[in-house]
XYZ file of C-alpha atoms in Angstrom:
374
model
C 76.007 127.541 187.011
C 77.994 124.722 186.226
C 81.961 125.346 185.121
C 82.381 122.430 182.787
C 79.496 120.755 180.921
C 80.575 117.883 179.564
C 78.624 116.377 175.831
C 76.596 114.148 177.769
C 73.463 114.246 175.531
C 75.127 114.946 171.935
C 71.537 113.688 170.719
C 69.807 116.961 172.508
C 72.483 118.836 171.373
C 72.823 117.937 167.971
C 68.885 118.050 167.309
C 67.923 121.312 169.082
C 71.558 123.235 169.938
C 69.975 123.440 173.458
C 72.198 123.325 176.429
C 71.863 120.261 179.080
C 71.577 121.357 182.915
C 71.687 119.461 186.422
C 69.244 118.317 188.395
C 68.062 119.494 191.326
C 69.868 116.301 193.032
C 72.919 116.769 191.254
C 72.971 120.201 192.887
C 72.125 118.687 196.258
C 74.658 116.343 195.923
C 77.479 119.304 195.407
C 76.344 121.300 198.008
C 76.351 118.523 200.635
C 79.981 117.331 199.318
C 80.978 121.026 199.576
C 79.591 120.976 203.193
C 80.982 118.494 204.638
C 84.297 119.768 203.232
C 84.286 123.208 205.195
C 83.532 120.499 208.692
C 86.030 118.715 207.494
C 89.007 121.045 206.688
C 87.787 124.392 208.149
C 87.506 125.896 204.601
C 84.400 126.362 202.078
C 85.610 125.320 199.061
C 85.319 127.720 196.097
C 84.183 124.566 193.840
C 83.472 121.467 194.513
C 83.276 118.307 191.580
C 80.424 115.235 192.029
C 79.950 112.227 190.378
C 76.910 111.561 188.167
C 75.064 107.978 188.166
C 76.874 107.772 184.929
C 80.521 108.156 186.772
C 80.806 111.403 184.623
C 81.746 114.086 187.335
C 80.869 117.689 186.982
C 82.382 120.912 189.128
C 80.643 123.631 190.455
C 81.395 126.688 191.750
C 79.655 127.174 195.462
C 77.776 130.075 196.570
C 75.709 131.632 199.575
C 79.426 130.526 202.049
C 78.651 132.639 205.281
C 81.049 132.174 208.446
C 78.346 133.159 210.530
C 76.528 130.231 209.851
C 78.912 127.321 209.189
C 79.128 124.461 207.144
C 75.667 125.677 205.122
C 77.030 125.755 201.434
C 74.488 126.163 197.875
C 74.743 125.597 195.023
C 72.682 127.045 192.257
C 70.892 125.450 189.344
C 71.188 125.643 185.829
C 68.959 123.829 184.301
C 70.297 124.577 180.933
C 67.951 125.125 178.208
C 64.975 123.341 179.992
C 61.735 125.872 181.258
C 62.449 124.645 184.451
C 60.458 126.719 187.383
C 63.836 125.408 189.643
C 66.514 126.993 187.399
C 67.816 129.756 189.603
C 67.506 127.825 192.747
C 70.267 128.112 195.416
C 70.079 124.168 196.643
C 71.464 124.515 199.662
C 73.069 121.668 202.370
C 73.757 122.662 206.045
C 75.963 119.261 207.619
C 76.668 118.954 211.125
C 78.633 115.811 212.762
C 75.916 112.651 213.634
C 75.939 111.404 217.098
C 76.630 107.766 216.987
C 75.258 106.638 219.983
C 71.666 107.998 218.848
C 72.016 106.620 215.018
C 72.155 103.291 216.823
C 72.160 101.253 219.133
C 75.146 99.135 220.711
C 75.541 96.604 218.289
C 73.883 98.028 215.308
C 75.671 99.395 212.453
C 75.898 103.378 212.530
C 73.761 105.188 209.284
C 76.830 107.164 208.001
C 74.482 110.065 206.735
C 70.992 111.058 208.638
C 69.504 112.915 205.587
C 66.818 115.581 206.476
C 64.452 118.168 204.689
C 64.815 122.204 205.049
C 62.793 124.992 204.212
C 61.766 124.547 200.577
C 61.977 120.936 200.325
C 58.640 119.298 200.335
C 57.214 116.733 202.758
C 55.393 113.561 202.069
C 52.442 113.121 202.996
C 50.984 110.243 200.909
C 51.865 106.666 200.269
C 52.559 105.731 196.775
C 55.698 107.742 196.236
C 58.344 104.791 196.995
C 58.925 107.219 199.949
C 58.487 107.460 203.725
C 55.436 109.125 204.837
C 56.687 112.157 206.697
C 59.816 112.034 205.122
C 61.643 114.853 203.078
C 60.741 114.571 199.192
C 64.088 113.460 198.319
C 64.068 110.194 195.264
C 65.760 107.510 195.871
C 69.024 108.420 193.156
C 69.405 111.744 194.231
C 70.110 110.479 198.169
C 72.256 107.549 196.881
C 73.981 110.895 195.276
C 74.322 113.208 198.216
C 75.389 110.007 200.325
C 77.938 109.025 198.193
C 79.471 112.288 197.775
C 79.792 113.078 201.670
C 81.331 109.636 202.194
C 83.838 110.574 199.920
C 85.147 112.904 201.884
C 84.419 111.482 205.502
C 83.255 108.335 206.705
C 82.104 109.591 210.331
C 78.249 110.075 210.480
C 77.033 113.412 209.044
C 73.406 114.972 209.787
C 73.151 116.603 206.312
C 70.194 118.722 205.867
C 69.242 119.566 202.001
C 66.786 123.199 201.815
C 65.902 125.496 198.719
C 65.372 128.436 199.696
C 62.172 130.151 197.722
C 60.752 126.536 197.417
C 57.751 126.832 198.068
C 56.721 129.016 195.877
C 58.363 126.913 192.891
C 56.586 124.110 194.192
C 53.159 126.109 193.290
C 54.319 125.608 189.544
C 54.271 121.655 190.048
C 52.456 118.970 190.490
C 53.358 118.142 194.208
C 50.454 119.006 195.886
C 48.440 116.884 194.107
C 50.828 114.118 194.880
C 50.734 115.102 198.734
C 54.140 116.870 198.315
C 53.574 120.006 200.877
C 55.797 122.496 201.559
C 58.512 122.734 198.770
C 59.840 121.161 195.936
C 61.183 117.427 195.165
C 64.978 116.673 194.766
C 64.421 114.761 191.435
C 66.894 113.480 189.194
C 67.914 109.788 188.102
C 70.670 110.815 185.457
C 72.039 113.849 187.120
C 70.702 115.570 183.662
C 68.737 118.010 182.732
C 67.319 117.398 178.791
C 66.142 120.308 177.695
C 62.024 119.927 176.705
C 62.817 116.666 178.367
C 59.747 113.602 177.438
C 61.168 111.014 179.798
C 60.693 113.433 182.793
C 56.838 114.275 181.732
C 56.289 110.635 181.036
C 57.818 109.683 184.530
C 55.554 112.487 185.888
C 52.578 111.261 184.773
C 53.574 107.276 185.610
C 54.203 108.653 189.279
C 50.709 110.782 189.546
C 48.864 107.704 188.916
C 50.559 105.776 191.155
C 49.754 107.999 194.078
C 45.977 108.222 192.974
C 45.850 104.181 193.116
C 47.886 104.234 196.652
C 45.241 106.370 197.927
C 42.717 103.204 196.486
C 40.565 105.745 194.262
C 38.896 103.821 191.759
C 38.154 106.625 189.377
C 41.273 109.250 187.689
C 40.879 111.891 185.319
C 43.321 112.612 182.655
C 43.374 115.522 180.830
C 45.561 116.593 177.600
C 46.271 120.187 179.250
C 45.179 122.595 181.817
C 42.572 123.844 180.488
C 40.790 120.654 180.114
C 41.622 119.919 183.628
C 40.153 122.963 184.990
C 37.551 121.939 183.107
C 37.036 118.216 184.663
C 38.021 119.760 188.594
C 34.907 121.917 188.173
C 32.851 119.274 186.989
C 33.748 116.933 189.363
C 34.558 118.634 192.712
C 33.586 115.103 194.240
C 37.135 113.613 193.039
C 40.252 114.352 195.399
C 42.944 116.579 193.120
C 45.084 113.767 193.167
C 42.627 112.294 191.289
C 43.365 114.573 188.144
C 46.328 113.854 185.729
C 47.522 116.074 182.820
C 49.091 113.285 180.705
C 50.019 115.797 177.651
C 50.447 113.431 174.855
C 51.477 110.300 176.859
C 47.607 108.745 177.100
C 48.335 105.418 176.234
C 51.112 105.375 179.009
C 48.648 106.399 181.220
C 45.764 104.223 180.287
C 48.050 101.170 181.039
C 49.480 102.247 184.360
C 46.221 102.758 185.505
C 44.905 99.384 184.203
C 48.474 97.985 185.916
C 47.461 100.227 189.164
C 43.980 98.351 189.544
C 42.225 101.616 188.572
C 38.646 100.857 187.688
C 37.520 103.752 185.842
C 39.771 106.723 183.859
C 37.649 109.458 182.486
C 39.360 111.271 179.354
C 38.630 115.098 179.088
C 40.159 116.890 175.761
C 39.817 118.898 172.771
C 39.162 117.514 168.952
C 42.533 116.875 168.002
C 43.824 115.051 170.841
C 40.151 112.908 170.698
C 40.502 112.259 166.786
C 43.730 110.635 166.665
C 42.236 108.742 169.651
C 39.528 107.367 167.427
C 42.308 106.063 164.867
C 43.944 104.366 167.785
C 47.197 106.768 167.935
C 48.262 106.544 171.444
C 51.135 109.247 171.199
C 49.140 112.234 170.298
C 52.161 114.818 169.995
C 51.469 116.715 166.232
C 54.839 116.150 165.349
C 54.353 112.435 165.683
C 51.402 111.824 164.239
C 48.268 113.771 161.976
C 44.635 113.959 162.183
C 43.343 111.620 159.997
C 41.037 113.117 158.157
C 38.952 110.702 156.386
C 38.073 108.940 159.678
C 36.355 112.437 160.005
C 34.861 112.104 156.876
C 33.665 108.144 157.895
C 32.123 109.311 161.154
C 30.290 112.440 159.872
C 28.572 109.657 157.030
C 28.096 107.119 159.241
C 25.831 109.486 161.638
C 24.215 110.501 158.747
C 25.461 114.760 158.785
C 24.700 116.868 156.757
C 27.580 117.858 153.811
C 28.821 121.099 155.131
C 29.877 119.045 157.591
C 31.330 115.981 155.864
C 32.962 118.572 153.517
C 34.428 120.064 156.617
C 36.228 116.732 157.473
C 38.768 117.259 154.915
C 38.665 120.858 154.231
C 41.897 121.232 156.222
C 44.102 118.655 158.130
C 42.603 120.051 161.671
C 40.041 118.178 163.837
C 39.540 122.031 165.336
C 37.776 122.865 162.050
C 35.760 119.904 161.774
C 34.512 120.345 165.149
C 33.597 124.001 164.804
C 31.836 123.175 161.399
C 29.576 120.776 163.456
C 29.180 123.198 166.248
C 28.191 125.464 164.264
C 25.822 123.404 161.519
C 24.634 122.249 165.378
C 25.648 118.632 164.434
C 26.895 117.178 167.556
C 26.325 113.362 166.862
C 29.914 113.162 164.852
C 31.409 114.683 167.741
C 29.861 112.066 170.200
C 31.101 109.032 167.762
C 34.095 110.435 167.973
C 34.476 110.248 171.214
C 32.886 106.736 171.586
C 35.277 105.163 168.843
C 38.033 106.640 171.309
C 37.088 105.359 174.378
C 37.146 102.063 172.476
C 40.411 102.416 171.021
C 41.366 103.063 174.988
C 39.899 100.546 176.330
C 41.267 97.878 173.846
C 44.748 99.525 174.208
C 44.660 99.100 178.260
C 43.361 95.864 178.209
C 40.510 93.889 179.961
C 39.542 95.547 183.002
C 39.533 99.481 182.759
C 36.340 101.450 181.917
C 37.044 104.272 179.339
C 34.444 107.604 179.538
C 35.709 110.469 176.710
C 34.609 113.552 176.753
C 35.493 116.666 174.693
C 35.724 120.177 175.746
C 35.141 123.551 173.934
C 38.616 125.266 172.529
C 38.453 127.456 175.460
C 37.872 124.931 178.320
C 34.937 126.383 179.217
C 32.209 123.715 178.199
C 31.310 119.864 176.986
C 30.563 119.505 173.732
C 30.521 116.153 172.859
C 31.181 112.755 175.308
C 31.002 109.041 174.750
């Protein structure tokens, strides 16, 4: 837990009164300064302070400090307000003094910090990551971080070795396997911050699942609005790798244009009515806080395919697609359904651009069946 939490998100705060946390690589970053402080002096500190990409710094207080195995130091994560499955976690760096002569060469310039990957941090094992095959999951910020903070204390080369103990198991609550993450969890973080509920790190989730399923040059990627959907489209297509599958949430039209951007040929939509009607009236952003079912496009497709009027009365009955579509179900009137899903795959085609084919199809409320595709 952090000792000071500076108002670094008074937007978060003021909306929701949630608390900000730290990232797993702000953690990292304090436990390898923290470290390298005990090789350096001979003491563990009790708290150590970072800097945040911001220059904000933060102070922690360290934990897990054991003489009988020295210079290992954690620190332990608050992620704030966030349902975070790494909140808890004791991120842990164990630093030992780099040997020179094997960093490099005569001549060469010495790498100041070797950084390597414990028990509970994940390995890579696929290209499209921006990292090394067979290197630790570690991003790109958070090293900059835990560098930075050791060679502000020492500029002799460190061996620093970052481990989360119990991550494996957390990782199981993630999407890293699918990305060819195995073993652990990713040290994530490119503001330091945790934002509670946060839609940039989802979005950036999604952008970054795609982008492993084109490295691996699939042509074809599923995205689903939620997991039951994409149960639904891994048992229907057991043929497709499960890097292949994407829950985009309500961030399809980010998705739809990475994988156009990727050179993805094909992205097959799997979802339920609501997510599928505002689809159809081109709403990219399907989160029901941003935007509504509109309900005479309901009305428009049950008259166009010529229903009967239970079910065009059903369109506007209430402001749910959910009710529409079990009207139709049940009045065994699947043709609106299927338009439905045809005018979206339209709308995602056109909002991807030349290039991408579109297939929608829509799923039962429990996940369980098709019930409509176009």
């Amino acid at each position: 837990m952090s000792t000071s939490e500076p108002d670094l998100s008074p937007d978060v705060a003021a909306a929701t009164g949630l608390r900000t946390g730290w990232t797993t690589g702000t953690c990292a970053s304090a436990a390898a300064r923290a470290a390298v402080e005990w090789l350096v002096t001979g003491a563990a500190p009790d708290t150590v302070d970072v800097a945040l990409p911001s220059g904000d710094r933060i102070s922690f207080p360290t934990a897990d400090v054991d003489p009988s195995t020295p210079y290992r130091v954690a620190v332990v994560k608050d992620a704030g307000d966030d349902p975070d499955c790494t909140d808890g976690a004791h991120v842990t760096a164990q630093v030992a003094w780099g040997d020179g002569d094997a960093v490099a060469g005569a001549g060469e310039a010495v790498e100041p910090v070797t950084l390597l990957g414990g028990d509970g941090v994940g390995t890579v094992t696929k290209p499209g990551l921006g990292l090394p095959v067979g290197g630790p999951a570690i991003n790109p910020v958070p090293a900059r971080m835990i560098r930075e903070a050791i060679a502000e204390v020492t500029d002799r080369p460190v061996v620093c070795t970052i481990s989360v103990p119990g991550g494996e198991t957390m990782a199981e609550k993630t999407s890293n396997a699918r990305l060819g993450i195995e073993g652990g969890i990713s040290i994530l973080g490119t503001t330091g911050i945790v934002k509670p509920f946060s839609t940039a790190s989802y979005r950036a989730s999604v952008v970054q699942q795609i982008d492993v399923a084109a490295a691996q040059r699939l042509d074809t990627v599923v995205l689903a609005t939620g997991s039951r959907s994409d149960d639904w489209a891994q048992r229907t297509w057991p043929e497709l790798p499960p890097v292949a599958f994407v829950e985009v949430g309500d961030f399809t039209g980010i998705a739809l244009r990475r994988a156009a951007g990727d050179g993805i040929a094909t992205v097959r939509f799997v979802g339920m009515a609501g997510k599928i009607a505002k689809l159809a009236a081109g709403v990219m952003m399907t989160h029901f806080h941003r935007s509504k079912v509109d309900t005479e496009l309901l009305a428009a497709v049950a008259r166009e395919v010529g229903a009967n009027a239970a079910v065009v009365a059903a369109a506007t009955e209430t402001n749910t697609a959910r009710h529409f579509a079990e009207v139709c179900l049940a009045e065994g009137a699947a043709a609106p359904l299927a338009r439905l899903c045809a005018l979206a795959a339209d709308r995602c085609r056109a909002h991807a651009g030349e290039g991408l084919d579109v297939e929608v199809t829509m799923v039962d409320f429990a996940g369980t069946e098709a019930i409509a595709d176009g």
